């Protein structure tokens, strides 16, 4: 076996001595020792350069096995999506050359000077990852995104899969008391868009949760670094912002926070989390608005058995808008945020010592801060509407973007709504 892989297996055994007692993995026929050897062989085969690389986790990047798992997951899913869209659907991409040129310019993490945010409407449970199946399969074309904690991370296999797919566990306030603007997922996203690495401080997981185990699968098993954070005090996830190579990353977000399939192809109001990403990153991220169509036909919420299968033969399109002039559009708002933050920190010195991406209660709930987030969020929504307009769709009613409009839906959170739209809270 490759010398590098042997060393990593030895580190794994040292950190997890219970794995070397001949016990069996639940549901598998391989003994633990055999499973480790098979895994080591997989790593050696998947990465021919392993013998000349430092395979262990460092402050720059996770271990080679962890990166291999993640790349295999993302490329495998992207390949399946690409095959489905190219062979079973009719797909159109607009703004492709400009967007891929932007991604190519960001391929060297050391040369990036700011993060990248892509933002779009949300019309099906398969939007992400299907839309990325239309991009070239290049090593650096990997986004971070948000996934509902109670759906994507409800079991250990799902948790591991979505962690490998660069999904941040996000609590929805309607389903969890750990949701809201101040949750760790937003902190991680702000840091990923900034210049790192960042210490895991405010949301650090307990010491016993810093090591990999079969009950704690979202931790790099080949790392001695204690960089796990918790979203609810009980779970543990590897903090991607703790690695310098993740500085100024690409983050995709669906600010509607729900799937919204409307006959008139309108959007719901945008939630304010996206404003935190714009206002609090060290440098204002580049922003590319997007508009997607047709994916609701692939996975419409009214579909019957078998619901889990995507429907082929549909027309889909993805439109990438131009990279916006963030200094012109958001520069003044970021300046106001920095002045407001300085004023509050002067009044409350303790808030001055809070780490990046973590806000005091006053900065979270201050009326001026809330109004500023509303303003930024509406500006972002209008950027997406500009791309929507290029697809020949009529302008929305301005009231569509207001929270008050959607309060009229009443307590019903999902399903077939009164305006003939279909909504899923996911």
Short mmCIF file of C-alpha atoms in Angstrom, two decimals:
data_model
loop_
_atom_site.label_atom_id
_atom_site.label_comp_id
_atom_site.label_asym_id
_atom_site.label_seq_id
_atom_site.Cartn_x
_atom_site.Cartn_y
_atom_site.Cartn_z
CA UNK A 1 0.00 0.00 0.00
CA UNK A 2 1.14 3.58 -0.63
CA UNK A 3 3.41 4.88 2.16
CA UNK A 4 1.35 8.02 2.57
CA UNK A 5 -1.89 6.08 2.92
CA UNK A 6 -0.26 3.72 5.45
CA UNK A 7 0.73 6.70 7.54
CA UNK A 8 -2.79 8.10 7.45
CA UNK A 9 -4.28 4.73 8.42
CA UNK A 10 -1.83 4.59 11.34
CA UNK A 11 -2.94 8.04 12.47
CA UNK A 12 -6.55 6.94 12.18
CA UNK A 13 -5.91 3.83 14.32
CA UNK A 14 -4.08 5.86 16.93
CA UNK A 15 -6.96 8.32 17.23
CA UNK A 16 -9.61 5.61 17.11
CA UNK A 17 -8.24 2.54 18.96
CA UNK A 18 -11.68 0.92 19.19
CA UNK A 19 -11.58 0.40 15.41
CA UNK A 20 -8.71 -2.08 15.75
CA UNK A 21 -10.51 -4.75 17.78
CA UNK A 22 -11.92 -6.85 14.95
CA UNK A 23 -15.46 -5.53 15.42
CA UNK A 24 -17.72 -5.25 12.40
CA UNK A 25 -19.29 -2.16 10.95
CA UNK A 26 -23.09 -2.22 11.44
CA UNK A 27 -24.71 -3.61 8.31
CA UNK A 28 -21.44 -4.54 6.62
CA UNK A 29 -19.59 -7.84 6.26
CA UNK A 30 -16.06 -6.39 6.24
CA UNK A 31 -14.11 -6.38 9.47
CA UNK A 32 -12.88 -2.96 10.60
CA UNK A 33 -9.26 -3.75 9.64
CA UNK A 34 -10.33 -4.93 6.17
CA UNK A 35 -12.50 -1.87 5.69
CA UNK A 36 -9.58 0.43 6.48
CA UNK A 37 -7.35 -1.36 3.99
CA UNK A 38 -10.00 -1.15 1.27
CA UNK A 39 -10.39 2.53 2.01
CA UNK A 40 -6.64 3.10 1.90
CA UNK A 41 -6.46 1.29 -1.44
CA UNK A 42 -9.26 3.51 -2.75
CA UNK A 43 -7.36 6.64 -1.73
CA UNK A 44 -4.16 5.42 -3.35
CA UNK A 45 -5.95 4.61 -6.60
CA UNK A 46 -7.98 7.81 -6.64
CA UNK A 47 -4.90 9.98 -6.16
CA UNK A 48 -1.80 8.78 -8.04
CA UNK A 49 0.17 11.73 -6.64
CA UNK A 50 -0.40 10.56 -3.07
CA UNK A 51 3.16 9.35 -2.63
CA UNK A 52 4.53 12.86 -3.27
CA UNK A 53 1.91 14.83 -1.33
CA UNK A 54 1.40 15.63 2.33
CA UNK A 55 -1.75 13.65 3.03
CA UNK A 56 -2.42 14.85 6.56
CA UNK A 57 -4.66 17.75 7.52
CA UNK A 58 -2.92 21.12 7.91
CA UNK A 59 -4.00 24.70 8.51
CA UNK A 60 -4.25 24.97 4.72
CA UNK A 61 -6.54 22.03 3.91
CA UNK A 62 -8.17 18.85 5.25
CA UNK A 63 -6.41 15.51 4.83
CA UNK A 64 -6.01 13.94 1.40
CA UNK A 65 -8.54 11.16 2.15
CA UNK A 66 -11.11 13.76 3.21
CA UNK A 67 -10.52 15.83 0.07
CA UNK A 68 -10.72 12.68 -2.05
CA UNK A 69 -14.06 11.72 -0.53
CA UNK A 70 -15.39 15.23 -1.07
CA UNK A 71 -14.19 15.50 -4.67
CA UNK A 72 -15.57 12.06 -5.50
CA UNK A 73 -18.95 13.00 -4.04
CA UNK A 74 -19.18 16.34 -5.84
CA UNK A 75 -17.89 15.10 -9.19
CA UNK A 76 -20.01 11.97 -9.02
CA UNK A 77 -23.19 13.92 -8.37
CA UNK A 78 -22.27 16.54 -10.97
CA UNK A 79 -21.61 13.79 -13.53
CA UNK A 80 -25.01 12.19 -12.90
CA UNK A 81 -26.73 15.57 -13.22
CA UNK A 82 -24.84 16.36 -16.40
CA UNK A 83 -25.77 13.00 -17.91
CA UNK A 84 -29.45 13.45 -16.99
CA UNK A 85 -29.70 16.97 -18.40
CA UNK A 86 -27.72 16.25 -21.59
CA UNK A 87 -29.44 12.98 -22.51
CA UNK A 88 -32.95 13.13 -21.04
CA UNK A 89 -33.76 16.86 -21.08
CA UNK A 90 -33.35 19.87 -23.30
CA UNK A 91 -31.15 22.35 -21.46
CA UNK A 92 -30.17 25.91 -22.33
CA UNK A 93 -27.54 28.02 -20.59
CA UNK A 94 -27.32 31.79 -21.01
CA UNK A 95 -24.34 33.83 -19.84
CA UNK A 96 -22.24 30.66 -19.76
CA UNK A 97 -18.99 32.06 -21.17
CA UNK A 98 -18.88 35.05 -18.86
CA UNK A 99 -19.64 33.01 -15.75
CA UNK A 100 -17.18 30.19 -16.51
CA UNK A 101 -14.51 32.81 -17.24
CA UNK A 102 -15.18 34.25 -13.78
CA UNK A 103 -14.82 30.80 -12.21
CA UNK A 104 -11.60 30.18 -14.16
CA UNK A 105 -10.17 33.45 -12.84
CA UNK A 106 -10.72 32.14 -9.31
CA UNK A 107 -9.11 28.72 -9.71
CA UNK A 108 -6.05 29.61 -7.60
CA UNK A 109 -7.23 30.21 -4.00
CA UNK A 110 -4.10 32.24 -3.24
CA UNK A 111 -4.93 34.74 -5.99
CA UNK A 112 -8.52 35.43 -4.96
CA UNK A 113 -9.16 38.86 -3.49
CA UNK A 114 -12.84 38.42 -2.60
CA UNK A 115 -15.51 35.77 -2.32
CA UNK A 116 -18.27 34.94 -4.78
CA UNK A 117 -22.01 34.74 -4.11
CA UNK A 118 -24.46 33.32 -6.63
CA UNK A 119 -28.11 33.85 -5.85
CA UNK A 120 -31.20 32.55 -7.62
CA UNK A 121 -34.86 31.67 -7.39
CA UNK A 122 -35.75 28.28 -5.90
CA UNK A 123 -38.24 26.13 -7.81
CA UNK A 124 -37.53 22.48 -7.02
CA UNK A 125 -35.93 20.10 -4.57
CA UNK A 126 -33.32 19.28 -7.26
CA UNK A 127 -32.25 22.82 -8.20
CA UNK A 128 -28.98 22.19 -6.43
CA UNK A 129 -27.28 20.02 -7.69
CA UNK A 130 -28.93 19.89 -11.14
CA UNK A 131 -28.01 23.44 -12.15
CA UNK A 132 -24.31 22.73 -11.58
CA UNK A 133 -24.46 19.77 -13.95
CA UNK A 134 -24.42 22.37 -16.73
CA UNK A 135 -20.99 23.70 -15.75
CA UNK A 136 -17.67 22.23 -16.92
CA UNK A 137 -16.37 19.60 -14.49
CA UNK A 138 -13.28 21.39 -13.27
CA UNK A 139 -11.62 20.96 -9.91
CA UNK A 140 -12.23 24.56 -8.81
CA UNK A 141 -15.92 24.71 -9.82
CA UNK A 142 -17.16 23.80 -6.33
CA UNK A 143 -19.65 25.89 -4.40
CA UNK A 144 -20.72 25.90 -0.77
CA UNK A 145 -24.44 25.90 -0.09
CA UNK A 146 -26.97 25.63 2.72
CA UNK A 147 -29.01 22.54 3.62
CA UNK A 148 -31.80 22.08 6.15
CA UNK A 149 -30.40 20.42 9.26
CA UNK A 150 -33.59 18.44 9.94
CA UNK A 151 -33.61 17.03 6.38
CA UNK A 152 -30.05 16.81 5.05
CA UNK A 153 -28.44 15.93 8.39
CA UNK A 154 -31.06 13.76 10.05
CA UNK A 155 -29.01 10.53 9.80
CA UNK A 156 -25.29 9.77 9.85
CA UNK A 157 -25.12 8.60 6.18
CA UNK A 158 -26.97 11.72 5.05
CA UNK A 159 -24.80 13.93 7.26
CA UNK A 160 -21.64 12.45 5.77
CA UNK A 161 -22.95 12.72 2.19
CA UNK A 162 -23.97 16.37 2.45
CA UNK A 163 -20.81 17.29 4.34
CA UNK A 164 -18.79 15.81 1.49
CA UNK A 165 -21.00 17.81 -0.89
CA UNK A 166 -19.98 21.09 0.78
CA UNK A 167 -23.35 21.79 2.36
CA UNK A 168 -23.57 23.85 5.55
CA UNK A 169 -26.09 22.52 8.12
CA UNK A 170 -28.75 25.20 8.53
CA UNK A 171 -31.54 25.30 11.09
CA UNK A 172 -34.91 26.66 9.96
CA UNK A 173 -36.47 28.87 12.60
CA UNK A 174 -39.93 27.41 11.97
CA UNK A 175 -38.58 23.94 12.79
CA UNK A 176 -35.81 24.60 15.30
CA UNK A 177 -35.01 27.03 18.08
CA UNK A 178 -31.42 27.05 16.79
CA UNK A 179 -32.40 28.82 13.56
CA UNK A 180 -32.23 32.50 12.70
CA UNK A 181 -29.70 35.07 11.55
CA UNK A 182 -27.17 34.34 14.27
CA UNK A 183 -26.74 30.61 13.68
CA UNK A 184 -23.35 28.98 12.96
CA UNK A 185 -24.15 28.28 9.28
CA UNK A 186 -24.26 32.02 8.60
CA UNK A 187 -21.06 32.51 10.59
CA UNK A 188 -19.31 29.87 8.47
CA UNK A 189 -20.62 31.39 5.23
CA UNK A 190 -19.42 34.88 6.19
CA UNK A 191 -15.99 33.44 6.98
CA UNK A 192 -15.84 31.37 3.79
CA UNK A 193 -16.40 34.60 1.84
CA UNK A 194 -13.60 36.32 3.75
CA UNK A 195 -9.83 35.93 4.08
CA UNK A 196 -9.12 32.99 6.40
CA UNK A 197 -8.27 30.83 8.16
CA UNK A 198 -10.49 31.43 11.20
CA UNK A 199 -10.25 29.87 14.62
CA UNK A 200 -13.22 27.82 15.78
CA UNK A 201 -14.20 29.78 18.84
CA UNK A 202 -17.74 30.88 19.49
CA UNK A 203 -19.46 27.66 18.35
CA UNK A 204 -16.75 25.14 19.23
CA UNK A 205 -17.95 21.55 19.70
CA UNK A 206 -17.18 19.75 22.95
CA UNK A 207 -13.78 17.98 23.23
CA UNK A 208 -15.31 14.51 22.90
CA UNK A 209 -16.93 15.65 19.64
CA UNK A 210 -13.65 16.78 18.08
CA UNK A 211 -12.70 13.24 16.98
CA UNK A 212 -14.20 11.05 14.28
CA UNK A 213 -16.31 8.06 15.29
CA UNK A 214 -19.18 6.12 13.74
CA UNK A 215 -21.47 8.42 15.73
CA UNK A 216 -19.51 11.52 14.73
CA UNK A 217 -18.98 11.20 10.98
CA UNK A 218 -18.65 14.85 9.94
CA UNK A 219 -15.10 15.10 11.31
CA UNK A 220 -11.90 14.39 9.37
CA UNK A 221 -10.67 11.03 10.78
CA UNK A 222 -7.12 11.71 9.59
CA UNK A 223 -6.67 15.02 11.40
CA UNK A 224 -5.34 15.98 14.82
CA UNK A 225 -6.78 19.50 14.54
CA UNK A 226 -9.64 20.37 16.90
CA UNK A 227 -11.69 22.48 14.51
CA UNK A 228 -15.20 21.08 14.84
CA UNK A 229 -18.12 23.41 15.49
CA UNK A 230 -21.62 22.63 16.70
CA UNK A 231 -24.95 23.97 15.48
CA UNK A 232 -27.06 22.90 18.45
CA UNK A 233 -24.69 21.90 21.25
CA UNK A 234 -24.93 18.19 20.39
CA UNK A 235 -23.71 17.68 16.81
CA UNK A 236 -20.25 18.38 15.38
CA UNK A 237 -19.13 19.47 11.91
CA UNK A 238 -15.73 20.21 10.45
CA UNK A 239 -15.37 24.00 10.11
CA UNK A 240 -14.37 24.69 6.49
CA UNK A 241 -13.39 28.27 7.32
CA UNK A 242 -10.56 26.93 9.51
CA UNK A 243 -8.57 26.11 6.34
CA UNK A 244 -6.75 28.86 4.45
CA UNK A 245 -7.47 27.30 1.04
CA UNK A 246 -11.18 28.03 1.61
CA UNK A 247 -10.57 31.78 1.79
CA UNK A 248 -12.79 33.85 -0.52
CA UNK A 249 -14.87 30.82 -1.48
CA UNK A 250 -17.96 30.55 -3.67
CA UNK A 251 -21.27 30.37 -1.78
CA UNK A 252 -24.63 29.76 -3.47
CA UNK A 253 -27.85 30.72 -1.74
CA UNK A 254 -31.59 30.47 -2.39
CA UNK A 255 -32.81 33.46 -0.34
CA UNK A 256 -36.49 32.53 -0.66
CA UNK A 257 -35.82 29.74 1.80
CA UNK A 258 -38.62 27.66 0.28
CA UNK A 259 -39.40 25.98 -3.00
CA UNK A 260 -41.88 28.21 -4.82
CA UNK A 261 -43.53 26.90 -8.00
CA UNK A 262 -45.75 29.69 -9.30
CA UNK A 263 -47.72 29.67 -12.58
CA UNK A 264 -46.54 33.23 -13.29
CA UNK A 265 -42.92 32.38 -12.41
CA UNK A 266 -42.74 34.89 -9.59
CA UNK A 267 -40.65 34.76 -6.42
CA UNK A 268 -41.41 34.94 -2.73
CA UNK A 269 -39.79 37.54 -0.50
CA UNK A 270 -36.09 37.03 0.25
CA UNK A 271 -34.91 36.28 3.77
CA UNK A 272 -32.26 38.47 5.35
CA UNK A 273 -29.44 35.97 5.78
CA UNK A 274 -28.07 36.89 2.36
CA UNK A 275 -27.63 40.47 3.59
CA UNK A 276 -25.26 39.30 6.31
CA UNK A 277 -23.06 37.68 3.66
CA UNK A 278 -22.85 40.95 1.73
CA UNK A 279 -22.36 43.27 4.71
CA UNK A 280 -20.00 41.28 6.91
CA UNK A 281 -17.46 39.63 4.61
CA UNK A 282 -14.01 41.26 4.86
CA UNK A 283 -14.25 42.40 1.26
CA UNK A 284 -17.58 42.76 -0.50
CA UNK A 285 -18.01 39.49 -2.43
CA UNK A 286 -18.62 39.40 -6.15
CA UNK A 287 -22.32 38.79 -6.79
CA UNK A 288 -23.77 36.95 -9.79
CA UNK A 289 -27.59 36.83 -9.92
CA UNK A 290 -29.18 33.86 -11.67
CA UNK A 291 -32.57 32.84 -12.99
CA UNK A 292 -33.59 29.19 -13.46
CA UNK A 293 -36.63 27.74 -15.24
CA UNK A 294 -38.03 24.28 -15.95
CA UNK A 295 -36.62 22.43 -12.95
CA UNK A 296 -40.06 22.64 -11.36
CA UNK A 297 -41.31 20.45 -14.22
CA UNK A 298 -38.63 17.86 -13.43
CA UNK A 299 -39.63 17.69 -9.76
CA UNK A 300 -43.03 19.34 -9.44
CA UNK A 301 -44.54 19.26 -5.97
CA UNK A 302 -47.79 17.83 -7.36
CA UNK A 303 -46.01 14.77 -8.80
CA UNK A 304 -47.33 11.36 -7.87
CA UNK A 305 -45.62 7.98 -7.44
CA UNK A 306 -42.72 7.55 -7.79
CA UNK A 307 -42.14 10.98 -6.22
CA UNK A 308 -38.42 10.44 -5.71
CA UNK A 309 -37.69 10.07 -9.45
CA UNK A 310 -36.99 13.17 -11.57
CA UNK A 311 -39.18 13.47 -14.67
CA UNK A 312 -37.25 13.36 -17.98
CA UNK A 313 -38.06 15.09 -21.24
CA UNK A 314 -38.39 18.63 -19.82
CA UNK A 315 -37.09 21.96 -21.10
CA UNK A 316 -34.84 23.72 -18.59
CA UNK A 317 -32.75 26.86 -18.66
CA UNK A 318 -30.18 28.53 -16.45
CA UNK A 319 -29.35 32.19 -16.98
CA UNK A 320 -26.26 33.68 -15.35
CA UNK A 321 -26.38 37.44 -15.02
CA UNK A 322 -23.28 39.58 -15.28
CA UNK A 323 -21.11 40.08 -12.24
CA UNK A 324 -22.50 43.19 -10.58
CA UNK A 325 -20.49 46.25 -9.59
CA UNK A 326 -20.60 45.54 -5.88
CA UNK A 327 -18.79 48.73 -4.87
CA UNK A 328 -21.37 50.83 -6.66
CA UNK A 329 -24.40 48.84 -5.51
CA UNK A 330 -23.41 47.78 -2.00
CA UNK A 331 -20.49 50.10 -1.12
CA UNK A 332 -22.59 52.77 0.59
CA UNK A 333 -24.61 50.17 2.52
CA UNK A 334 -21.45 48.40 3.70
CA UNK A 335 -20.11 51.77 4.85
CA UNK A 336 -23.27 52.40 6.86
CA UNK A 337 -22.98 48.93 8.39
CA UNK A 338 -19.37 49.52 9.45
CA UNK A 339 -20.29 52.87 11.03
CA UNK A 340 -23.24 51.31 12.85
CA UNK A 341 -21.08 48.47 14.09
CA UNK A 342 -18.40 50.87 15.32
CA UNK A 343 -21.03 52.93 17.17
CA UNK A 344 -22.52 49.89 18.90
CA UNK A 345 -19.11 48.45 19.76
CA UNK A 346 -18.09 51.77 21.31
CA UNK A 347 -21.19 51.63 23.49
CA UNK A 348 -20.68 47.93 24.28
CA UNK A 349 -16.92 47.13 24.39
CA UNK A 350 -17.58 43.40 24.89
CA UNK A 351 -19.08 43.13 21.40
CA UNK A 352 -15.80 44.47 20.00
CA UNK A 353 -14.06 41.22 20.91
CA UNK A 354 -16.53 38.96 19.13
CA UNK A 355 -14.92 36.90 16.33
CA UNK A 356 -15.68 37.35 12.63
CA UNK A 357 -19.19 36.29 11.65
CA UNK A 358 -20.53 36.48 15.21
CA UNK A 359 -22.81 39.36 16.22
CA UNK A 360 -23.99 40.67 19.55
CA UNK A 361 -27.72 40.69 20.27
CA UNK A 362 -27.83 44.42 19.62
CA UNK A 363 -26.17 44.09 16.23
CA UNK A 364 -28.62 41.32 15.38
CA UNK A 365 -31.76 43.11 16.51
CA UNK A 366 -30.94 46.82 16.39
CA UNK A 367 -33.65 48.61 14.38
CA UNK A 368 -31.16 50.37 12.12
CA UNK A 369 -29.35 47.08 11.46
CA UNK A 370 -32.63 45.34 10.62
CA UNK A 371 -33.64 48.08 8.19
CA UNK A 372 -30.23 47.95 6.53
CA UNK A 373 -30.52 44.19 6.03
CA UNK A 374 -33.97 44.68 4.50
CA UNK A 375 -32.53 47.24 2.09
CA UNK A 376 -29.65 44.99 1.04
CA UNK A 377 -31.95 41.99 0.65
CA UNK A 378 -34.37 43.93 -1.56
CA UNK A 379 -31.47 45.14 -3.69
CA UNK A 380 -30.32 41.55 -4.21
CA UNK A 381 -33.85 40.46 -5.09
CA UNK A 382 -34.05 43.22 -7.69
CA UNK A 383 -30.81 41.97 -9.25
CA UNK A 384 -32.38 38.54 -9.69
CA UNK A 385 -35.49 40.18 -11.16
CA UNK A 386 -33.27 41.95 -13.70
CA UNK A 387 -32.05 38.56 -14.93
CA UNK A 388 -35.63 37.25 -14.90
CA UNK A 389 -36.61 40.15 -17.15
CA UNK A 390 -34.05 39.09 -19.78
CA UNK A 391 -36.01 35.86 -20.21
CA UNK A 392 -38.99 37.83 -21.52
CA UNK A 393 -41.12 37.45 -18.41
CA UNK A 394 -43.43 40.31 -17.38
CA UNK A 395 -42.57 42.37 -14.34
CA UNK A 396 -43.79 41.16 -10.97
CA UNK A 397 -46.21 43.02 -8.78
CA UNK A 398 -43.87 44.97 -6.42
CA UNK A 399 -45.83 43.56 -3.48
CA UNK A 400 -44.43 40.09 -4.27
CA UNK A 401 -41.18 41.07 -2.57
CA UNK A 402 -42.76 42.14 0.74
CA UNK A 403 -43.01 39.92 3.80
CA UNK A 404 -46.46 41.35 4.52
CA UNK A 405 -47.80 40.00 1.23
CA UNK A 406 -46.89 36.43 2.14
CA UNK A 407 -48.32 36.67 5.64
CA UNK A 408 -51.71 36.48 3.93
CA UNK A 409 -51.01 32.79 3.25
CA UNK A 410 -51.93 32.17 6.86
CA UNK A 411 -50.56 29.30 8.94
CA UNK A 412 -50.30 26.91 5.99
CA UNK A 413 -46.59 26.56 5.29
CA UNK A 414 -46.50 24.30 2.23
CA UNK A 415 -48.59 22.51 -0.35
CA UNK A 416 -51.03 23.92 -2.89
CA UNK A 417 -51.62 27.56 -1.96
CA UNK A 418 -54.53 29.90 -2.65
CA UNK A 419 -52.67 31.70 -5.46
CA UNK A 420 -52.32 28.33 -7.28
CA UNK A 421 -48.62 28.10 -6.45
CA UNK A 422 -46.97 25.09 -4.85
CA UNK A 423 -44.70 25.64 -1.87
CA UNK A 424 -42.41 23.28 -0.03
CA UNK A 425 -40.63 24.32 3.13
CA UNK A 426 -37.20 22.80 2.58
#
